[in-house]
PDB file of C-alpha atoms and ligand atoms in Angstrom:
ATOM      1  CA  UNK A   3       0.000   0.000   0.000  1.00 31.00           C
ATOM      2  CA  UNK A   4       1.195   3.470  -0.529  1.00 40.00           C
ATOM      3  CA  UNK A   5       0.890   5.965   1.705  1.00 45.00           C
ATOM      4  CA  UNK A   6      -2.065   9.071   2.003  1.00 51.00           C
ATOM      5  CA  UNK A   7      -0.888  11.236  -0.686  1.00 61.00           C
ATOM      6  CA  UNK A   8      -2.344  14.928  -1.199  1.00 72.00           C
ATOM      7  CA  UNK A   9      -2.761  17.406  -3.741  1.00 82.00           C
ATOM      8  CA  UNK A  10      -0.318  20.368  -4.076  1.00 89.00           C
ATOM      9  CA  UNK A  11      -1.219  24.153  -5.391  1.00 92.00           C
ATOM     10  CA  UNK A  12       1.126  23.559  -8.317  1.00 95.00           C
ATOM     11  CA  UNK A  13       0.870  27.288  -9.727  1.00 94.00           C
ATOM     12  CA  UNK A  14       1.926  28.714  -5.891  1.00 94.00           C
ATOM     13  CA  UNK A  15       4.599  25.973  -5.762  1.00 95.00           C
ATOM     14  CA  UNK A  16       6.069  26.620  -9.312  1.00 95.00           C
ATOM     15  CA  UNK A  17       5.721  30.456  -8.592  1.00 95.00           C
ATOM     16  CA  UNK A  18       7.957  30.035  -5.540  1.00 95.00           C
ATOM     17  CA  UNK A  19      10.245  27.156  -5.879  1.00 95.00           C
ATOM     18  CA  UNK A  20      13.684  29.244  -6.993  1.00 96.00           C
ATOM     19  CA  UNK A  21      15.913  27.596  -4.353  1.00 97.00           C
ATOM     20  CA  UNK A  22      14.656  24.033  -5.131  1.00 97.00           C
ATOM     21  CA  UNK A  23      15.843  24.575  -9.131  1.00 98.00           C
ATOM     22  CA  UNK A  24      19.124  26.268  -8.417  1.00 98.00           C
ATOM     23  CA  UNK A  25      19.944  23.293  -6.041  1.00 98.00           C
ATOM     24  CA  UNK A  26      17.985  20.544  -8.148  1.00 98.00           C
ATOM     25  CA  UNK A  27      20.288  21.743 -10.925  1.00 98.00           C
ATOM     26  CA  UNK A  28      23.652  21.073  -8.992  1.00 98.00           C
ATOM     27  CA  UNK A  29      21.718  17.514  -8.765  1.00 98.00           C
ATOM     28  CA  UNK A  30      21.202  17.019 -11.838  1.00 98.00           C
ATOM     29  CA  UNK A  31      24.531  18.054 -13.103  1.00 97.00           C
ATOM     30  CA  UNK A  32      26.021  14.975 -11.019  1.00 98.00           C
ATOM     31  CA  UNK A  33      24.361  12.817 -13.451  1.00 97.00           C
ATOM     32  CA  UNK A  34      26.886  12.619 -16.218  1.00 96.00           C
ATOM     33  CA  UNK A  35      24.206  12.264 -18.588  1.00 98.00           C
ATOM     34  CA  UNK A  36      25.866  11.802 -22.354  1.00 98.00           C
ATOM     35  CA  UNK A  37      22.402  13.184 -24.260  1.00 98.00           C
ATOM     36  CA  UNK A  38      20.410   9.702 -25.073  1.00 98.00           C
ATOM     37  CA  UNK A  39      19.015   8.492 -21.767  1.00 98.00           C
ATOM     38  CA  UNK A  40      15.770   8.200 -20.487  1.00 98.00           C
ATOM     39  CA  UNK A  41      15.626   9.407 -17.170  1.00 98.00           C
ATOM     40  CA  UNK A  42      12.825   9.408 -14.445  1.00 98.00           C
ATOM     41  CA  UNK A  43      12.114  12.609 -12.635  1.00 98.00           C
ATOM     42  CA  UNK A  44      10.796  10.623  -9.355  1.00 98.00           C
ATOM     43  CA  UNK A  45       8.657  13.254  -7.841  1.00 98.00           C
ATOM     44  CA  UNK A  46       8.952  15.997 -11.206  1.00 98.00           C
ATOM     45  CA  UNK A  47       6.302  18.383  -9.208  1.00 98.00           C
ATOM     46  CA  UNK A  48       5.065  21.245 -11.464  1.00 98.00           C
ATOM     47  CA  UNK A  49       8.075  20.026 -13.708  1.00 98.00           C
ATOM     48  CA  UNK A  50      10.678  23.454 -13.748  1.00 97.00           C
ATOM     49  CA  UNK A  51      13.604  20.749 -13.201  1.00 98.00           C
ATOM     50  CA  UNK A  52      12.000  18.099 -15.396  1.00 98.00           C
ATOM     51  CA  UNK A  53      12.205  20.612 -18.619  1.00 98.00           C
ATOM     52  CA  UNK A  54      15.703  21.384 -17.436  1.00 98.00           C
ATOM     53  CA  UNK A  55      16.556  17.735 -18.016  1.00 98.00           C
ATOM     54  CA  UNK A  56      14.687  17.161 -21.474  1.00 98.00           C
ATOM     55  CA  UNK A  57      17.407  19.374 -22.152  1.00 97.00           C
ATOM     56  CA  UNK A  58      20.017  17.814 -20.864  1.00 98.00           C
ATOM     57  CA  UNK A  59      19.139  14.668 -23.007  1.00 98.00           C
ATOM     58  CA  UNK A  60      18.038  16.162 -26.031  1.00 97.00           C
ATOM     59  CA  UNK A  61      18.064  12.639 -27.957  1.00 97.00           C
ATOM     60  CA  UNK A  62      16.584  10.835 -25.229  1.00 98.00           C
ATOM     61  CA  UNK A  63      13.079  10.965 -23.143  1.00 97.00           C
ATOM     62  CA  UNK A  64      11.751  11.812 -19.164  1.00 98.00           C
ATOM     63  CA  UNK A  65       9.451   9.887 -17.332  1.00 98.00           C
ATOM     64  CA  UNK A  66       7.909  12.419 -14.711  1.00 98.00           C
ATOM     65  CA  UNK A  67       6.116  10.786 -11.999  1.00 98.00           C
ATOM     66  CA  UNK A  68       4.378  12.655  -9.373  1.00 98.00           C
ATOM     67  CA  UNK A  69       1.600  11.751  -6.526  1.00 96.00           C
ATOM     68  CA  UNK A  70      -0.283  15.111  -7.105  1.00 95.00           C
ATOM     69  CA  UNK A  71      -2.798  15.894  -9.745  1.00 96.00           C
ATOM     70  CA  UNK A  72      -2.641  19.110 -10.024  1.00 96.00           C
ATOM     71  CA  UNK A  73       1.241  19.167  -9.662  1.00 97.00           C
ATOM     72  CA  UNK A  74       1.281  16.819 -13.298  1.00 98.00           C
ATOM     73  CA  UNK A  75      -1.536  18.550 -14.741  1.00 97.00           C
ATOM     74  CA  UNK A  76       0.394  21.835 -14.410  1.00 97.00           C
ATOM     75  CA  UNK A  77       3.677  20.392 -15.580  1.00 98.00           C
ATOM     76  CA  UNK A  78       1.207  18.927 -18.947  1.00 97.00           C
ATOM     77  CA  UNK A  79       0.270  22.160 -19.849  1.00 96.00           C
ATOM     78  CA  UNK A  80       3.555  23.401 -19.137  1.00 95.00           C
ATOM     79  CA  UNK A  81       5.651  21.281 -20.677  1.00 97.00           C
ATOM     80  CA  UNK A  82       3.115  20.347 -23.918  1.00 96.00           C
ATOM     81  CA  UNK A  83       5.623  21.878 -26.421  1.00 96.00           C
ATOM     82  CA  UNK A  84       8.180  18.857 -25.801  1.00 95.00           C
ATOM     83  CA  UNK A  85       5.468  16.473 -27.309  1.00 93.00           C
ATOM     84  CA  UNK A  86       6.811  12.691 -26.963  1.00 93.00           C
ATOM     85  CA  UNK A  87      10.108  13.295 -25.233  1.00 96.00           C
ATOM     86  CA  UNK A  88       8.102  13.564 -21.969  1.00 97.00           C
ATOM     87  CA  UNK A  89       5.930  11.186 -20.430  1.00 98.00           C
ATOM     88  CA  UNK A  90       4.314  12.356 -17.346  1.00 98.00           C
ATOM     89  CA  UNK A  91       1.927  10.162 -15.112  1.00 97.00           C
ATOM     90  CA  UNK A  92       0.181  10.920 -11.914  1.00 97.00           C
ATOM     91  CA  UNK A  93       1.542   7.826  -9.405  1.00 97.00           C
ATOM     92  CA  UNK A  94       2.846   7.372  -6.035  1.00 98.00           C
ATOM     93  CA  UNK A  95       6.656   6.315  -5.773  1.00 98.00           C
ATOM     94  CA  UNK A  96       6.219   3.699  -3.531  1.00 98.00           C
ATOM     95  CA  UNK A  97       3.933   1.731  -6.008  1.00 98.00           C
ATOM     96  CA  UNK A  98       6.161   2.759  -9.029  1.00 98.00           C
ATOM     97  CA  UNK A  99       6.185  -0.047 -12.362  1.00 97.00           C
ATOM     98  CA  UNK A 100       7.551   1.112 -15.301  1.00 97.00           C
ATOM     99  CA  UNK A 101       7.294  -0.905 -18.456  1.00 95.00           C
ATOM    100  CA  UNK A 102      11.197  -0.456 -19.566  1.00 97.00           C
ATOM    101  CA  UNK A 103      13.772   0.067 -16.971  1.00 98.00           C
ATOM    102  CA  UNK A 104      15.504   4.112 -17.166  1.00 98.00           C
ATOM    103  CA  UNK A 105      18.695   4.709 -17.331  1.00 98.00           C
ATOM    104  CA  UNK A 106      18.915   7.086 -14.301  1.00 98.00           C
ATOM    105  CA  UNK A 107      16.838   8.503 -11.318  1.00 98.00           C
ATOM    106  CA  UNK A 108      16.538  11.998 -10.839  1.00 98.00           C
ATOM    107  CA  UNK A 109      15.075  12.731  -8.091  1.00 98.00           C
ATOM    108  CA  UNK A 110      14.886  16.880  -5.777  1.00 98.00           C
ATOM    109  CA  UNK A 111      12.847  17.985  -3.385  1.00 98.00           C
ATOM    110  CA  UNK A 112      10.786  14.784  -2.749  1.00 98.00           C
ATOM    111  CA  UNK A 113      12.286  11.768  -0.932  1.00 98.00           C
ATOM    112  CA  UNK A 114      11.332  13.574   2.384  1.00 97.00           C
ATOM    113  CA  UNK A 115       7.555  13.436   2.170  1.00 95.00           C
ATOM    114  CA  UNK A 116       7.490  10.068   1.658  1.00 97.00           C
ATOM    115  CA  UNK A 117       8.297   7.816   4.850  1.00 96.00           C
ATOM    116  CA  UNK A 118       8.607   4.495   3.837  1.00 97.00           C
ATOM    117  CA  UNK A 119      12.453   4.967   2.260  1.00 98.00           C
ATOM    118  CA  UNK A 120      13.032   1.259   1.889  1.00 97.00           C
ATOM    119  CA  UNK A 121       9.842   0.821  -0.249  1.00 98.00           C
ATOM    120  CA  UNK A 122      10.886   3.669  -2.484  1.00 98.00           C
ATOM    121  CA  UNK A 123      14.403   2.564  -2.503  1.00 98.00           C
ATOM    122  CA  UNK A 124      13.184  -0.719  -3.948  1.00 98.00           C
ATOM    123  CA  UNK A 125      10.863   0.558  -6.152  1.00 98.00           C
ATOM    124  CA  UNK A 126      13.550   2.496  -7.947  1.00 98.00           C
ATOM    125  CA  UNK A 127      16.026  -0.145  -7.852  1.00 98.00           C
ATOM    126  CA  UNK A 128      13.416  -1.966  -9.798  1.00 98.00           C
ATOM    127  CA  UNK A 129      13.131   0.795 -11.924  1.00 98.00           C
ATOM    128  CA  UNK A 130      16.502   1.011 -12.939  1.00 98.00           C
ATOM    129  CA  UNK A 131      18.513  -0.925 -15.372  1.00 98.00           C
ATOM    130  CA  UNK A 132      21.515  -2.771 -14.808  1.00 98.00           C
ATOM    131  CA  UNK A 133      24.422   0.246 -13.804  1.00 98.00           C
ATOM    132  CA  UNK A 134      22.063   2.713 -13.974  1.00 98.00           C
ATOM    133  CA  UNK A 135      22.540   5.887 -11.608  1.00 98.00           C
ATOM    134  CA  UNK A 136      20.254   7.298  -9.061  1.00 98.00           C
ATOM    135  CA  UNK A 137      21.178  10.805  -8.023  1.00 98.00           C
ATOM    136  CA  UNK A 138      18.803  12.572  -5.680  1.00 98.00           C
ATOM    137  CA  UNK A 139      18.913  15.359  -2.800  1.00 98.00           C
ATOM    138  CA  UNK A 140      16.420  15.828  -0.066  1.00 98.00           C
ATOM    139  CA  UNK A 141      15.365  17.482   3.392  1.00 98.00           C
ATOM    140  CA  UNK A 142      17.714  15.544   5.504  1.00 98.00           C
ATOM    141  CA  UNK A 143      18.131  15.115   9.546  1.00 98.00           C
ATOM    142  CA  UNK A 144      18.086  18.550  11.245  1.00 98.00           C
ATOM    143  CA  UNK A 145      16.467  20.585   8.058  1.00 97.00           C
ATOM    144  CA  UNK A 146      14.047  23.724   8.389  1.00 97.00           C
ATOM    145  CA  UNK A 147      14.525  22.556  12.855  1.00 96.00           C
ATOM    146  CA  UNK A 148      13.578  26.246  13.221  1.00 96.00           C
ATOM    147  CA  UNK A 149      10.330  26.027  10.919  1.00 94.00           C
ATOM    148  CA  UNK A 150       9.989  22.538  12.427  1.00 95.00           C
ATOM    149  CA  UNK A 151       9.368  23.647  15.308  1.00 96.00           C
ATOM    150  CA  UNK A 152       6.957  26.534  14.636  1.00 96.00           C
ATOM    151  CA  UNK A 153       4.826  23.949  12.792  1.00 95.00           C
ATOM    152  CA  UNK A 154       4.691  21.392  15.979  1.00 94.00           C
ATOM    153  CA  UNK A 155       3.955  24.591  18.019  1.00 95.00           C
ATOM    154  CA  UNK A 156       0.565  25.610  15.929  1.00 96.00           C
ATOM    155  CA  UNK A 157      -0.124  21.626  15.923  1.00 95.00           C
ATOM    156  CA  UNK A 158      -0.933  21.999  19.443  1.00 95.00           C
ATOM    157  CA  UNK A 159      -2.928  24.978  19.413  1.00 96.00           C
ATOM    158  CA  UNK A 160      -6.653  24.199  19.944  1.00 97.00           C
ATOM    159  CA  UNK A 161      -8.192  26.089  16.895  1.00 97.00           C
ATOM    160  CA  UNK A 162      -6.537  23.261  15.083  1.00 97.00           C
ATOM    161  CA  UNK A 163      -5.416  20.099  16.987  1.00 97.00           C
ATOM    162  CA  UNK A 164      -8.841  18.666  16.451  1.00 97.00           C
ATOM    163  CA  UNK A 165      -8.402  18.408  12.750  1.00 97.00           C
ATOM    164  CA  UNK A 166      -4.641  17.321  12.781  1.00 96.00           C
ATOM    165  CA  UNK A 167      -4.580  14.872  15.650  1.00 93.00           C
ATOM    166  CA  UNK A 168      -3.844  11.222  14.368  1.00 91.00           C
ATOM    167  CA  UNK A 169      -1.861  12.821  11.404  1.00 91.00           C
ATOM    168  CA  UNK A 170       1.030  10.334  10.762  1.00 88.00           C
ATOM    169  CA  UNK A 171       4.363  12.404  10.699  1.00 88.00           C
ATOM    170  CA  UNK A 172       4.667  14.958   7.851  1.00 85.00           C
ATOM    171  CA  UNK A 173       8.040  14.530   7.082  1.00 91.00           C
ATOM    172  CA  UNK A 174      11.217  12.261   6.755  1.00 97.00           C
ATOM    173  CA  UNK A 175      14.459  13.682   7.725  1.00 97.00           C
ATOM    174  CA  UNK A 176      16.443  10.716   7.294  1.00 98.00           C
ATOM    175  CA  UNK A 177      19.952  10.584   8.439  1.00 98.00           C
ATOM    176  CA  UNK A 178      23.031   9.247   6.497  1.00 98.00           C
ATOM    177  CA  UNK A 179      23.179   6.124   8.218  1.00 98.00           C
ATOM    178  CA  UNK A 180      20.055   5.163   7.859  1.00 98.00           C
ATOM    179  CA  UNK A 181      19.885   6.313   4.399  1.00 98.00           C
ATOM    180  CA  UNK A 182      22.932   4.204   3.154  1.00 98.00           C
ATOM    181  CA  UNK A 183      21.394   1.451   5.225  1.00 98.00           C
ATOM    182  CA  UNK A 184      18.254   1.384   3.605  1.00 98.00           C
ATOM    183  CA  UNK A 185      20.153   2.021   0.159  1.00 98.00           C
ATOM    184  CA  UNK A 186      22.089  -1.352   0.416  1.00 98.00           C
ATOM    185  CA  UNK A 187      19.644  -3.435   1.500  1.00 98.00           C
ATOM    186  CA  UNK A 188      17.215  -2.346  -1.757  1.00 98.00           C
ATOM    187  CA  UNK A 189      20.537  -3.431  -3.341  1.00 98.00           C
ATOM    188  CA  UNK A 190      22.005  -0.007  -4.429  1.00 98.00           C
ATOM    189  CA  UNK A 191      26.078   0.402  -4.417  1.00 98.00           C
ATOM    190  CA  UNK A 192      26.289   3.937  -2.386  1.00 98.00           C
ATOM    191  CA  UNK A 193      28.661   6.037  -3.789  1.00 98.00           C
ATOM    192  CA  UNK A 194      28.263   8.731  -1.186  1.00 98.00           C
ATOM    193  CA  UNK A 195      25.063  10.407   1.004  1.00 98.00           C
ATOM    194  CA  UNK A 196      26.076  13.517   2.414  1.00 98.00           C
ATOM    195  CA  UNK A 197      24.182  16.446   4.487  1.00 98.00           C
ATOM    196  CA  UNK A 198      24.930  20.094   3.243  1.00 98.00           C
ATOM    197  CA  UNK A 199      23.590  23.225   5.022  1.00 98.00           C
ATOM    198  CA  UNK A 200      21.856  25.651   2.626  1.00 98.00           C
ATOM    199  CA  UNK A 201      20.071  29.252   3.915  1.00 97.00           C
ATOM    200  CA  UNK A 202      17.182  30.546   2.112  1.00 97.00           C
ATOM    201  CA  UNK A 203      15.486  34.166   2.675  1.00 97.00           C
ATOM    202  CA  UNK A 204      12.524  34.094   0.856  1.00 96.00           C
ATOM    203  CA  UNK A 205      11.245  37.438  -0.341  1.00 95.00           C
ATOM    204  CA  UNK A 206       7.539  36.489   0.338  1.00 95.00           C
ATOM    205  CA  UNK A 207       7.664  34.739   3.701  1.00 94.00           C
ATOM    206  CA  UNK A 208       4.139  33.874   3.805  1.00 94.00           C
ATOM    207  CA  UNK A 209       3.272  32.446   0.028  1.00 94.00           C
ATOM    208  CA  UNK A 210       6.667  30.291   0.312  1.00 94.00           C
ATOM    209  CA  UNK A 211       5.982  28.732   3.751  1.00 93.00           C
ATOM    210  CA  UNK A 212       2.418  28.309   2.727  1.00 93.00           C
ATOM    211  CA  UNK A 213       3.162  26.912  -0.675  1.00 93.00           C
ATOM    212  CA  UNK A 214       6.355  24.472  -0.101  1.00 92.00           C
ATOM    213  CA  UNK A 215       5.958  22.800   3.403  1.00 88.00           C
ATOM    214  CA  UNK A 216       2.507  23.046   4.951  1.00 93.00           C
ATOM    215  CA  UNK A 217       0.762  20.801   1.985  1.00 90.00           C
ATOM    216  CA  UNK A 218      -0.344  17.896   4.302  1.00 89.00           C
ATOM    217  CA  UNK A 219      -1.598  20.225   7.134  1.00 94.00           C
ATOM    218  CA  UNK A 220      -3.691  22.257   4.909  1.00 94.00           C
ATOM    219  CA  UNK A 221      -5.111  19.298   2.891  1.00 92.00           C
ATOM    220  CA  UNK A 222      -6.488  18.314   6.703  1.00 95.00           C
ATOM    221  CA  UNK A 223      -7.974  21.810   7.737  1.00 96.00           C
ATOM    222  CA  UNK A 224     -11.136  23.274   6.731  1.00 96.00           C
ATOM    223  CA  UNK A 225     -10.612  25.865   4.691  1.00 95.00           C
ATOM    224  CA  UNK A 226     -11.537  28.777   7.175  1.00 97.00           C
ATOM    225  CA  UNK A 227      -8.623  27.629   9.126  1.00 97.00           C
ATOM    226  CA  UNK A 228      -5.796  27.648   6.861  1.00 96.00           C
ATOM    227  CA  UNK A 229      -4.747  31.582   6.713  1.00 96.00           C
ATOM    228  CA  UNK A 230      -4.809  31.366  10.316  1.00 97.00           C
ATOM    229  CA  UNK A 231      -2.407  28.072  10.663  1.00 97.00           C
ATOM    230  CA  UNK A 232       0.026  29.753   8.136  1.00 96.00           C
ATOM    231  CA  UNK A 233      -0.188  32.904  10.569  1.00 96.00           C
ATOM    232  CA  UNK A 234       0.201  30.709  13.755  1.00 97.00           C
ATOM    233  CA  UNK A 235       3.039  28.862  12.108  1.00 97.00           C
ATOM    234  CA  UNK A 236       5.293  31.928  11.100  1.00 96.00           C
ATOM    235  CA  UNK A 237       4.253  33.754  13.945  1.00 96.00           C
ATOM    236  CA  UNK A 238       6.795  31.751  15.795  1.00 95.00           C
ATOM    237  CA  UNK A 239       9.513  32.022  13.418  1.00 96.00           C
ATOM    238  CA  UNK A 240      11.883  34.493  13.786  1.00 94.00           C
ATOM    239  CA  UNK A 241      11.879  37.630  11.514  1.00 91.00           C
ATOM    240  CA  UNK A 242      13.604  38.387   8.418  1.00 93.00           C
ATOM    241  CA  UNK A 243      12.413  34.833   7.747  1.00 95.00           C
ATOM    242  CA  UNK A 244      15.430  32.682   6.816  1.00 96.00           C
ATOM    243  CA  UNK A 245      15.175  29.108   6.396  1.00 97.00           C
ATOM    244  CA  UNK A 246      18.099  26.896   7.458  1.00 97.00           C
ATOM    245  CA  UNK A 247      18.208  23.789   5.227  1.00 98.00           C
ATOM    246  CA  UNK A 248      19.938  20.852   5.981  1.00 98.00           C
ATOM    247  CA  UNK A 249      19.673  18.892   2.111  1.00 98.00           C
ATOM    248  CA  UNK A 250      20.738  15.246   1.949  1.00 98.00           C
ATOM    249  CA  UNK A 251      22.452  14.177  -0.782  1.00 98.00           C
ATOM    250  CA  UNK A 252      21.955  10.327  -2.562  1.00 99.00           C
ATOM    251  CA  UNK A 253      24.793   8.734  -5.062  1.00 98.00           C
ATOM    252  CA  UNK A 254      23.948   5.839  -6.246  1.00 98.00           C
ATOM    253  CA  UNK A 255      24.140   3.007  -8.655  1.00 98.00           C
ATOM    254  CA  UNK A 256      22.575  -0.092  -9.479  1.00 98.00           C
ATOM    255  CA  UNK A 257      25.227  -3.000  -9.889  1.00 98.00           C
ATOM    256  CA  UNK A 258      25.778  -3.497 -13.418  1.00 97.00           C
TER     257      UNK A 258
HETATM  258  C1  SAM B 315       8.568  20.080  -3.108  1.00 62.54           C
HETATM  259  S1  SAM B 315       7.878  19.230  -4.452  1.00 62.54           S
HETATM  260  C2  SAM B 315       9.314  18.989  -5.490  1.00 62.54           C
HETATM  261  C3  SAM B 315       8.983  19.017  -6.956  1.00 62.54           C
HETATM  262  C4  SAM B 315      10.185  19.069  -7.904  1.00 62.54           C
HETATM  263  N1  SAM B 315      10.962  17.854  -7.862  1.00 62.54           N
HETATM  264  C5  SAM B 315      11.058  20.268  -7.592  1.00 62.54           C
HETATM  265  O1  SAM B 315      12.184  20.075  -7.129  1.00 62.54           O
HETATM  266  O2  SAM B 315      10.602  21.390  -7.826  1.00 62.54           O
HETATM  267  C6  SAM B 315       7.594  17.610  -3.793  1.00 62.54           C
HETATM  268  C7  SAM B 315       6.798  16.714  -4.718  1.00 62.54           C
HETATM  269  O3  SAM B 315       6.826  15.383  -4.217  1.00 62.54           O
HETATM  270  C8  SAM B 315       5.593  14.777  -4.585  1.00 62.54           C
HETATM  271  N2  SAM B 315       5.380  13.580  -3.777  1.00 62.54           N
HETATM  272  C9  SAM B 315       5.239  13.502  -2.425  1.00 62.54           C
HETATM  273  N3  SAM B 315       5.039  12.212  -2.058  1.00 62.54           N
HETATM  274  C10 SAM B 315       5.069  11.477  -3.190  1.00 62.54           C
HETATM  275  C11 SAM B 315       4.920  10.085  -3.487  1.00 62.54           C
HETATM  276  N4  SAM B 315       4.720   9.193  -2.496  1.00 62.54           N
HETATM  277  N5  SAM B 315       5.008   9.682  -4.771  1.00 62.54           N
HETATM  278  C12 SAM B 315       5.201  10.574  -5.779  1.00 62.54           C
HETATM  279  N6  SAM B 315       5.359  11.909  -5.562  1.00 62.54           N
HETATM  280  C13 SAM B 315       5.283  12.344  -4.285  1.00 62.54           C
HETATM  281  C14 SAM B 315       4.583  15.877  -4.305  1.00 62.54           C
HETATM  282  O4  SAM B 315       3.343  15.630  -4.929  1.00 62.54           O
HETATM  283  C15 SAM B 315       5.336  17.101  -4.831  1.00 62.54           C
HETATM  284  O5  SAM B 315       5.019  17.373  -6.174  1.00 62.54           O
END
């Protein structure tokens, strides 16, 4: 079984989501791609990164494959004028089949809303043929502690603890440990998983921290209480809002 999934605002997210392309592209760019691959963009979102790599294998093809509907509707529309060098499916990662194996996993901004790691981690490794690389960065152990925080704060506060209680965990900040665990034992060869601290002011406070982290809260609150949870939540974040990320890094390969 997969797990709950929920719908995005793709327009907000694509609107606000400059630090996740600069630092998707540094992923990407780890790839080594030679121009005739077919890649999967394993979580491609409202697909900014996933026309980035169409370009980067301009005799090849992209598999995008995202939980959201709207998030793959929005990429659709956006990325029509690439006709058949993009195939993009609504799906949940954990329950991923392709037909043909790819040659590489892409994969930015996604790993840490998904909390089975081992289930993904095989489903990839499935997905992948023989040598093929995965190369992927996430929110990692310690990331956004400060906007962590603020969230588990406004959890608590009555207005809306009746309509989040039960709500399995939002997020998975793995570690390195675990992550290389879990990497070897889906059968992966780990080249490397490394943290890296990144800082992030954005320039609207309240669209970004609505728009990129609160998805799963939101989808549970009645709509007259959503303004007000944003509110709660960077009410008890320090001003100028700057988010401290803590990104962990996955190289990877599948034994040839
Ligand atoms: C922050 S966005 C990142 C999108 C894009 N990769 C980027 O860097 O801009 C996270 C994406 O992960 C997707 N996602 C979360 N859980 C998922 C799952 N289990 N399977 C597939 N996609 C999932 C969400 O729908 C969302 O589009």
């Amino acid at each position: 079984m997969g797990e709950r999934t929920v719908d995005w605002d793709a327009a907000a997210y694509d609107r606000v989501a400059d630090p996740q392309e600069a630092w998707g592209r540094e992923v990407m760019g780890r790839l080594g791609l030679a121009g005739d691959e077919t890649v999967l963009d394993a979580g491609c979102g409202s697909g900014r990164l996933t026309r980035l790599l169409a370009e980067r294998v301009p005799r090849g093809r992209v598999i995008g494959v995202d939980a959201s509907e709207s998030m793959v509707e929005y990429a659709r529309s956006n990325l029509a004028d690439l006709g058949d060098r993009i195939e993009l499916r609504v799906g949940d990662l954990t329950e991923l089949e392709l037909a043909e194996p790819v040659d590489a996993v892409f994969s930015n901004a996604t790993f840490h809303w998904i909390l089975d790691h081992e289930r993904l981690f095989g489903r990839l490794f499935a997905g992948l043929r023989p040598g093929g690389r995965l190369e992927a960065q996430c929110g990692g152990e310690g990331n956004v502690a400060e906007w962590k925080r603020a969230i588990e704060a406004a959890e608590g506060d009555e207005r809306f603890a009746p309509h989040l209680r039960g709500m399995p965990a939002s997020y998975n900040f793995a570690s390195v440990d675990e992550t290389r665990r879990r990497l070897e034992r889906s059968g992966f060869d780990v080249e490397r998983v490394w943290l890296e601290n990144k800082r992030y002011a954005p320039p609207d406070a309240r669209e970004f921290v609505r728009s990129v982290g609160l998805t799963k809260h939101l989808a549970r609150l009645p709509e007259r209480l959503r303004d007000a949870f944003v509110d709660a939540v960077l009410g008890k974040m320090a001003r100028p809002l700057t988010l401290e990320y803590v990104r962990l890094n996955i190289s990877a390969r599948k034994p040839a």
